[in-house]
Short mmCIF file of C-alpha atoms and ligand atoms in Angstrom, two decimals:
data_model
loop_
_atom_site.label_atom_id
_atom_site.label_comp_id
_atom_site.label_asym_id
_atom_site.label_seq_id
_atom_site.Cartn_x
_atom_site.Cartn_y
_atom_site.Cartn_z
CA MET O 162 106.48 114.66 11.41
CA PHE O 163 108.85 112.75 13.61
CA ASP O 164 112.07 113.82 15.62
CA VAL O 165 115.32 111.70 13.79
CA ALA O 166 118.38 110.65 16.27
CA ILE O 167 121.19 108.56 15.35
CA THR O 168 121.62 106.18 18.13
CA GLY O 169 124.27 103.80 17.59
CA THR O 170 127.48 103.46 15.47
CA GLY O 171 129.70 100.84 14.87
CA VAL O 172 132.99 100.10 13.02
CA PHE O 173 134.46 97.16 11.87
CA THR O 174 138.08 97.04 11.37
CA PRO O 175 139.72 94.29 9.46
CA GLU O 176 143.12 92.49 11.27
CA HIS O 177 145.08 93.37 8.52
CA VAL O 178 147.55 96.28 8.97
CA ILE O 179 149.89 98.16 6.11
CA SER O 180 152.25 100.40 7.21
CA ASN O 181 153.40 103.31 4.38
CA ASP O 182 156.97 101.59 4.65
CA GLU O 183 155.74 98.10 4.01
CA LEU O 184 154.04 99.39 1.13
CA VAL O 185 156.82 101.53 -0.61
CA VAL O 186 159.11 97.75 0.08
CA ALA O 187 156.75 95.71 -2.29
CA PHE O 188 156.24 98.83 -4.75
CA ASN O 189 159.64 99.42 -5.58
CA ALA O 190 160.42 95.67 -5.61
CA TYR O 191 157.17 95.46 -7.93
CA ALA O 192 158.58 98.43 -9.86
CA ASP O 193 162.39 96.50 -10.00
CA ARG O 194 160.61 93.29 -11.25
CA PHE O 195 158.48 95.38 -14.19
CA ASN O 196 162.02 97.53 -14.90
CA ASP O 197 164.30 94.56 -15.31
CA GLN O 198 161.39 92.17 -17.30
CA ASN O 199 161.11 95.07 -19.58
CA ALA O 200 164.55 96.38 -20.21
CA GLY O 201 164.53 96.14 -23.43
CA ALA O 202 161.33 98.10 -24.09
CA ILE O 203 162.75 100.84 -21.83
CA ALA O 204 166.18 101.20 -23.36
CA ALA O 205 164.25 101.49 -26.62
CA GLU O 206 161.79 103.96 -25.26
CA GLN O 207 158.90 101.95 -25.90
CA ILE O 208 157.74 101.84 -22.34
CA LYS O 209 158.37 103.92 -19.35
CA ALA O 210 160.24 102.70 -16.36
CA VAL O 211 158.18 102.76 -13.31
CA PRO O 212 159.56 105.31 -10.90
CA HIS O 213 159.99 104.07 -6.87
CA SER O 214 157.32 105.03 -4.62
CA SER O 215 158.12 107.08 -1.13
CA ALA O 216 156.91 107.06 2.32
CA ASP O 217 157.64 110.45 3.07
CA PHE O 218 156.04 111.78 -0.34
CA ILE O 219 152.76 109.44 0.98
CA LEU O 220 152.41 111.28 4.27
CA ALA O 221 153.63 115.03 3.26
CA ALA O 222 150.96 114.37 0.41
CA SER O 223 148.39 113.12 2.30
CA GLY O 224 149.02 112.28 6.23
CA ILE O 225 148.34 108.71 5.86
CA GLU O 226 150.20 107.05 7.50
CA ASN O 227 148.79 102.73 7.77
CA ARG O 228 145.86 101.46 6.15
CA PHE O 229 143.61 98.27 7.01
CA VAL O 230 143.20 95.54 4.51
CA LEU O 231 140.93 92.18 4.10
CA ASP O 232 144.17 90.99 2.42
CA LYS O 233 148.10 92.14 3.16
CA ASP O 234 149.85 88.91 1.71
CA GLY O 235 148.19 89.54 -1.81
CA VAL O 236 148.51 93.18 -2.07
CA LEU O 237 152.69 93.10 -0.82
CA ASP O 238 153.47 90.29 -2.94
CA PRO O 239 155.31 92.06 -5.47
CA ALA O 240 154.42 89.71 -8.47
CA ARG O 241 150.73 89.79 -7.49
CA MET O 242 150.02 93.17 -6.06
CA PHE O 243 146.41 92.66 -5.48
CA PRO O 244 144.38 91.35 -2.36
CA ALA O 245 143.59 87.52 -2.52
CA LEU O 246 139.38 88.12 -1.85
CA PRO O 247 138.25 84.29 -3.27
CA ALA O 248 134.83 84.63 -4.79
CA ARG O 249 132.04 83.43 -2.33
CA ASN O 250 129.40 80.68 -3.30
CA ASP O 251 126.12 81.93 -3.58
CA ASP O 252 125.30 79.98 -0.24
CA GLU O 253 127.50 81.73 1.39
CA PRO O 254 127.50 85.38 3.15
CA GLY O 255 128.98 87.32 0.88
CA GLN O 256 131.93 89.41 2.03
CA MET O 257 130.50 93.01 2.29
CA ALA O 258 127.59 91.41 4.32
CA GLU O 259 129.80 89.81 6.70
CA MET O 260 131.80 92.86 7.37
CA ALA O 261 128.43 94.90 7.82
CA MET O 262 127.45 92.74 10.10
CA ASP O 263 130.33 93.07 12.53
CA ALA O 264 129.51 97.05 12.61
CA CYS O 265 125.70 96.31 12.83
CA GLY O 266 126.09 94.18 15.52
CA LYS O 267 128.31 97.11 17.31
CA ALA O 268 126.31 100.07 16.44
CA LEU O 269 122.56 97.98 17.71
CA ALA O 270 124.23 97.06 20.94
CA GLN O 271 124.83 101.14 21.36
CA ALA O 272 121.44 101.58 20.79
CA GLY O 273 120.04 99.19 22.93
CA LEU O 274 118.66 97.32 19.65
CA THR O 275 118.56 93.80 18.44
CA GLY O 276 118.34 92.96 14.45
CA ALA O 277 114.52 92.50 14.75
CA ASP O 278 113.67 96.09 15.65
CA VAL O 279 114.68 97.31 12.19
CA ASP O 280 112.93 97.93 9.54
CA LEU O 281 115.23 99.38 6.85
CA VAL O 282 118.77 98.44 5.67
CA ILE O 283 120.14 100.80 3.54
CA CYS O 284 123.57 99.19 2.40
CA ALA O 285 125.28 102.78 1.08
CA ALA O 286 129.11 102.29 -0.47
CA SER O 287 130.97 102.92 -3.44
CA ASN O 288 132.25 99.35 -3.94
CA HIS O 289 129.65 96.52 -4.59
CA GLU O 290 130.48 93.04 -4.76
CA ARG O 291 127.70 91.88 -7.26
CA ALA O 292 125.57 93.96 -9.05
CA TYR O 293 122.04 91.79 -7.15
CA PRO O 294 120.30 91.19 -5.23
CA ALA O 295 121.08 94.22 -2.97
CA ILE O 296 123.65 93.52 -0.34
CA ALA O 297 121.28 95.18 1.82
CA VAL O 298 118.83 92.49 1.44
CA GLU O 299 121.04 90.14 2.40
CA ILE O 300 122.07 92.25 5.76
CA GLN O 301 118.76 92.39 6.32
CA GLN O 302 118.15 89.07 6.78
CA LEU O 303 121.83 88.17 8.65
CA LEU O 304 120.21 90.88 10.75
CA GLY O 305 116.90 89.42 11.01
CA ALA O 306 115.36 92.72 10.67
CA GLY O 307 112.35 93.26 9.29
CA GLY O 308 110.99 96.32 6.16
CA PHE O 309 112.58 96.52 3.53
CA ALA O 310 116.46 97.18 2.31
CA PHE O 311 117.83 98.51 -0.65
CA ASP O 312 121.80 99.62 -2.18
CA MET O 313 122.76 102.69 -3.08
CA ASN O 314 125.80 103.99 -4.23
CA VAL O 315 127.29 107.77 -4.47
CA ALA O 316 130.83 106.90 -4.03
CA CYS O 317 132.55 108.72 -1.08
CA SER O 318 129.22 110.53 -0.25
CA SER O 319 127.17 107.36 0.01
CA ALA O 320 127.09 107.10 3.99
CA THR O 321 125.44 110.84 4.31
CA PHE O 322 123.15 110.36 1.18
CA GLY O 323 121.94 107.36 2.95
CA ILE O 324 121.54 108.94 6.05
CA GLN O 325 119.52 111.42 4.72
CA SER O 326 117.28 109.01 3.02
CA ALA O 327 116.65 106.83 5.97
CA ALA O 328 116.15 110.40 8.22
CA ASP O 329 113.28 111.30 5.35
CA MET O 330 111.85 108.12 5.81
CA ILE O 331 111.92 108.12 9.55
CA ARG O 332 110.80 111.65 9.52
CA ALA O 333 107.83 111.15 7.14
CA GLY O 334 106.64 107.73 9.41
CA SER O 335 107.39 105.22 6.70
CA VAL O 336 110.08 104.06 8.58
CA ARG O 337 110.66 103.47 12.30
CA THR O 338 114.01 102.12 13.06
CA ALA O 339 116.72 102.36 10.05
CA ILE O 340 120.38 100.88 9.68
CA VAL O 341 122.50 102.66 7.10
CA VAL O 342 126.01 100.46 6.77
CA ASN O 343 128.86 101.29 4.57
CA PRO O 344 131.22 98.24 4.08
CA GLU O 345 134.00 99.53 2.02
CA ILE O 346 135.81 96.96 0.28
CA CYS O 347 138.46 99.54 -1.65
CA SER O 348 141.60 97.32 -1.66
CA ALA O 349 140.12 95.45 -4.62
CA HIS O 350 139.46 98.59 -6.54
CA LEU O 351 142.49 100.41 -6.33
CA GLU O 352 145.60 99.83 -8.76
CA TRP O 353 148.38 98.98 -6.17
CA ARG O 354 151.05 98.78 -8.93
CA ASP O 355 150.19 102.94 -9.63
CA ARG O 356 152.42 104.90 -7.93
CA ASP O 357 150.50 108.20 -7.80
CA CYS O 358 147.75 106.34 -5.81
CA HIS O 359 148.60 102.97 -4.25
CA PHE O 360 148.84 104.47 -1.00
CA ILE O 361 145.42 106.38 -0.66
CA PHE O 362 142.67 103.83 -0.14
CA GLY O 363 142.03 101.13 2.87
CA ASP O 364 139.33 98.87 4.15
CA VAL O 365 136.31 99.09 6.88
CA ALA O 366 132.89 99.01 7.73
CA THR O 367 130.71 101.49 9.46
CA ALA O 368 127.13 101.10 10.51
CA THR O 369 125.10 104.27 11.73
CA VAL O 370 121.39 103.36 13.56
CA LEU O 371 118.59 106.05 13.25
CA GLN O 372 115.67 105.89 15.51
CA ARG O 373 112.69 108.08 16.02
CA GLY O 374 114.06 110.73 18.44
CA GLU O 375 111.18 109.13 21.04
CA ASP O 376 112.17 105.50 20.50
CA ALA O 377 115.88 106.94 21.75
CA LYS O 378 116.65 105.01 24.51
CA ALA O 379 120.51 106.12 26.00
CA ALA O 380 122.79 108.90 24.87
CA HIS O 381 121.72 109.81 20.82
CA PHE O 382 122.50 112.39 18.72
CA LYS O 383 119.14 114.32 17.09
CA VAL O 384 119.37 114.85 13.43
CA ARG O 385 119.01 118.59 12.75
CA SER O 386 118.99 118.88 9.14
CA THR O 387 120.48 116.85 6.17
CA ARG O 388 121.56 118.32 2.98
CA CYS O 389 123.41 116.21 0.07
CA ALA O 390 124.40 118.07 -3.32
CA THR O 391 126.03 116.44 -6.58
CA GLN O 392 127.47 118.20 -9.85
CA PHE O 393 128.80 115.83 -12.57
CA SER O 394 132.86 115.74 -12.91
CA ASN O 395 135.34 113.18 -14.56
CA ASN O 396 137.58 113.63 -11.88
CA ILE O 397 136.99 110.79 -10.00
CA ARG O 398 135.85 108.03 -12.09
CA ASN O 399 135.59 103.50 -12.09
CA ASN O 400 134.05 102.51 -15.14
CA ASN O 401 134.25 98.80 -13.60
CA GLY O 402 130.59 97.36 -14.39
CA TYR O 403 129.25 94.78 -17.29
CA LEU O 404 132.24 95.44 -19.39
CA ARG O 405 134.44 94.32 -16.64
CA LYS O 406 137.20 91.55 -18.07
CA THR O 407 138.79 89.16 -15.89
CA ARG O 408 142.01 90.21 -13.69
CA ASP O 409 144.07 88.47 -16.32
CA GLN O 410 142.69 90.93 -18.75
CA MET O 411 143.25 93.81 -16.77
CA GLU O 412 146.41 95.29 -17.42
CA ASP O 413 145.07 97.18 -20.52
CA ARG O 414 141.78 97.96 -18.90
CA ARG O 415 143.18 100.57 -16.01
CA ASP O 416 140.05 102.01 -15.81
CA MET O 417 138.23 99.58 -14.29
CA GLN O 418 139.21 100.71 -11.07
CA PHE O 419 139.52 103.93 -9.34
CA MET O 420 141.01 106.60 -11.63
CA GLN O 421 141.40 110.47 -10.34
CA ASN O 422 142.42 113.53 -11.30
CA GLY O 423 144.08 114.09 -7.64
CA ARG O 424 144.84 117.89 -7.77
CA LYS O 425 141.72 118.79 -9.93
CA VAL O 426 139.75 117.54 -7.63
CA PHE O 427 141.59 118.95 -4.98
CA LYS O 428 140.68 121.91 -6.36
CA GLU O 429 137.70 122.14 -7.24
CA VAL O 430 136.17 120.12 -4.58
CA LEU O 431 137.51 122.30 -1.68
CA PRO O 432 135.11 125.27 -2.44
CA MET O 433 132.49 123.28 -3.07
CA VAL O 434 132.58 121.30 -0.16
CA SER O 435 133.33 124.74 1.91
CA SER O 436 130.70 126.96 0.69
CA HIS O 437 128.17 123.34 1.17
CA ILE O 438 128.80 123.27 4.77
CA ALA O 439 128.45 127.35 5.15
CA ASP O 440 125.01 127.35 3.33
CA HIS O 441 123.90 124.77 5.41
CA MET O 442 124.73 126.11 8.78
CA THR O 443 123.50 129.76 7.61
CA ASP O 444 120.38 127.84 7.03
CA GLU O 445 120.53 126.15 10.36
CA GLY O 446 121.01 129.60 12.14
CA ILE O 447 124.29 127.96 13.24
CA ALA O 448 127.23 130.84 13.71
CA ALA O 449 130.91 128.50 13.37
CA GLY O 450 131.37 130.11 17.54
CA ASP O 451 128.33 127.79 17.82
CA LEU O 452 129.82 124.48 15.93
CA LYS O 453 131.87 121.96 18.62
CA ARG O 454 133.16 119.20 15.98
CA LEU O 455 133.78 118.89 12.53
CA TRP O 456 133.59 114.75 11.25
CA LEU O 457 135.00 115.29 7.59
CA HIS O 458 135.18 112.92 4.92
CA GLN O 459 138.90 111.51 5.19
CA ALA O 460 140.78 111.49 1.94
CA ASN O 461 143.94 114.32 2.83
CA LYS O 462 145.01 115.59 5.17
CA THR O 463 145.30 119.27 3.75
CA MET O 464 142.32 119.62 2.56
CA ASN O 465 140.67 118.41 6.14
CA ASP O 466 142.80 121.45 7.44
CA TYR O 467 141.77 124.06 4.51
CA ILE O 468 137.98 123.02 4.93
CA GLY O 469 138.56 123.44 8.75
CA LYS O 470 139.73 126.73 8.92
CA LYS O 471 136.85 127.59 5.74
CA VAL O 472 134.51 126.77 8.26
CA LEU O 473 135.67 128.25 11.63
CA GLY O 474 137.45 131.04 10.36
CA ARG O 475 140.26 130.00 12.15
CA ASP O 476 142.57 126.83 12.40
CA PRO O 477 140.78 123.84 14.44
CA GLU O 478 141.63 123.52 17.94
CA PRO O 479 143.20 119.68 18.40
CA GLY O 480 139.80 117.35 18.44
CA GLU O 481 137.60 119.47 16.88
CA GLN O 482 138.05 118.64 13.64
CA PRO O 483 139.14 114.57 14.16
CA ASN O 484 141.33 112.92 11.46
CA ILE O 485 141.37 108.87 11.39
CA LEU O 486 143.16 108.68 7.81
CA GLN O 487 146.31 108.45 9.31
CA ASP O 488 145.39 104.93 10.98
CA TYR O 489 142.66 104.34 8.17
CA ALA O 490 143.72 105.70 4.89
CA ASN O 491 140.75 106.78 3.02
CA THR O 492 138.04 104.53 2.95
CA SER O 493 135.56 105.70 1.06
CA SER O 494 131.96 106.70 2.07
CA ALA O 495 133.06 105.44 5.77
CA GLY O 496 135.28 107.43 6.63
CA SER O 497 133.53 110.53 8.33
CA ILE O 498 131.52 107.98 10.03
CA ILE O 499 134.22 106.43 11.50
CA ALA O 500 135.52 109.77 12.87
CA PHE O 501 132.43 110.09 14.15
CA SER O 502 131.87 107.03 15.80
CA LYS O 503 135.27 107.24 17.53
CA HIS O 504 135.43 111.06 18.28
CA SER O 505 131.74 112.15 19.69
CA ASP O 506 131.42 110.48 22.78
CA ASP O 507 132.61 113.28 24.85
CA LEU O 508 130.13 115.99 23.55
CA ALA O 509 127.67 117.15 26.22
CA SER O 510 123.91 117.76 25.63
CA GLY O 511 122.90 120.76 22.99
CA ASP O 512 126.80 120.56 21.64
CA ILE O 513 126.05 120.77 17.90
CA GLY O 514 128.56 119.42 15.19
CA ILE O 515 128.69 118.61 11.49
CA ILE O 516 129.57 115.10 9.64
CA CYS O 517 130.55 115.84 5.81
CA SER O 518 131.63 113.52 3.14
CA PHE O 519 132.42 114.44 -0.20
CA GLY O 520 133.86 112.59 -3.56
CA ALA O 521 133.24 111.26 -6.53
CA GLY O 522 130.39 112.86 -8.59
CA TYR O 523 131.10 115.43 -7.40
CA SER O 524 128.80 114.67 -4.41
CA VAL O 525 128.88 116.41 -0.80
CA GLY O 526 126.41 115.42 1.72
CA SER O 527 126.41 117.03 5.71
CA VAL O 528 124.71 116.48 8.23
CA VAL O 529 124.19 118.83 11.45
CA VAL O 530 124.05 116.79 14.67
CA GLU O 531 122.76 117.96 18.33
CA ARG O 532 123.84 116.16 21.17
CA GLY O 533 120.71 114.84 22.72
N1 COA M 889 156.01 109.03 -4.38
C1 COA M 889 156.68 109.47 -4.85
N2 COA M 889 156.61 110.51 -5.48
C2 COA M 889 155.35 110.67 -6.18
C3 COA M 889 154.48 109.79 -5.42
C4 COA M 889 154.52 108.50 -4.86
N3 COA M 889 154.05 107.88 -4.45
N4 COA M 889 152.97 109.82 -6.27
C5 COA M 889 153.34 110.83 -6.63
N5 COA M 889 154.75 111.44 -6.47
C6 COA M 889 155.01 112.48 -7.86
C7 COA M 889 154.80 112.61 -8.83
O1 COA M 889 155.41 112.00 -9.89
C8 COA M 889 154.83 114.63 -8.95
O2 COA M 889 156.28 114.24 -9.29
P1 COA M 889 156.29 115.31 -10.60
O3 COA M 889 156.14 116.93 -9.83
O4 COA M 889 157.75 115.23 -11.07
O5 COA M 889 155.29 115.76 -11.66
C9 COA M 889 155.18 114.64 -7.77
O6 COA M 889 154.81 113.58 -6.61
C10 COA M 889 153.65 115.40 -7.16
O7 COA M 889 152.24 114.56 -7.63
P2 COA M 889 150.48 115.14 -7.68
O8 COA M 889 149.78 114.01 -8.22
O9 COA M 889 150.42 116.49 -8.43
O10 COA M 889 151.05 115.09 -6.14
P3 COA M 889 149.60 115.78 -5.07
O11 COA M 889 150.71 116.85 -3.81
O12 COA M 889 148.63 116.57 -5.95
O13 COA M 889 149.09 114.66 -4.00
C11 COA M 889 147.36 113.26 -4.32
C12 COA M 889 148.67 113.61 -4.82
C13 COA M 889 146.37 111.93 -4.72
C14 COA M 889 147.49 112.86 -2.40
C15 COA M 889 146.55 114.56 -3.82
O14 COA M 889 146.34 115.20 -5.04
C16 COA M 889 145.05 114.43 -3.26
O15 COA M 889 144.42 114.13 -2.31
N6 COA M 889 143.78 114.53 -3.80
C17 COA M 889 142.08 115.17 -3.74
C18 COA M 889 141.96 113.46 -3.30
C19 COA M 889 140.66 113.37 -3.37
O16 COA M 889 140.09 113.91 -2.11
N7 COA M 889 140.13 111.90 -3.93
C20 COA M 889 139.04 111.87 -3.45
C21 COA M 889 138.65 110.24 -3.61
S1 COA M 889 137.68 109.43 -3.27
#
């Protein structure tokens, strides 16, 4: 068995940012428009008026202040309310592959590697732009990587499940250098006209390079152990698949986008994640006092505060459990990796931290790392 190390991470951040205020102005313009156009049916109580959204509510309920998106104009156009992301020709790089390449380039540079050194590409994400050929195989080709590549989808837990898959293969010797990439185009799967969730998601791509420990050239994190768990629930669901209709027919196909029962998710996922991390730490012989950092899934600030307090047995000190959701919103599988990538350089040799993601499935994945 070989030791495994994380030797590089990279984040691609789209250039367009939408603040809560901008989002709410667009949503409320859409709501007014809808209510005007349907005034008769609303007065006759055949349909309900769309109520206004509020930036204060969004911040208080989620902790989100901004989100990055691939296309801002389409999202903020009250007559449109979804991003304009034209379909690519088959001979052009796909959108996911393109953003993945940016993140991969940064992660490989940090590891001191090139694409040719890679012999496994896993594209692990919630939202895929096509069924096949695998996005990962396209990325493999663009990187000039060898070996093999495949896609996987465990919703918001895709990154940690991808890291476990890659780490297990490196441990066993079937792979030497892997890159796990999480291009998340959440904006294309969000119903921007639904007040309950229109503020939740943003777009981003992250990449994580894993190697044999003995190959790590510079600063790195040893992967001490990984743990994944799943338990079926319909409380976060997206029925988009081969039944998908075109956008024109989307009005009555709401379940072909992200759907959630946020309150139930809150109640059911919190205990699942807290005990998952606690059990993982116990089995690794790690006490709360040994833990220097928690890089959690980035869906909701209250949720993260709760998990941090449960795991540490006290309120986390500033910086112990860094959040990035105020800037990026929920970026599905990429969130915990953005937090790890941006808030891990300062750890000293021997410091221990946990990357943990959770979400639809339900699913939860944790990775115990130690600064090398
Ligand atoms: N603006 C103003 N008011 C809003 C609103 C908005 N954008 N969205 C909802 N409200 C209203 C609701 O209508 C409701 O009003 P009521 O009390 O009169 O019925 C009230 O605010 C509370 O709504 P609720 O949906 O219960 O809010 P919440 O406190 O549960 O927060 C979430 C909503 C989604 C932020 C929260 O449930 C959450 O983050 N859940 C976990 C999500 C998660 O981890 N998902 C995983 C996804 S990968």
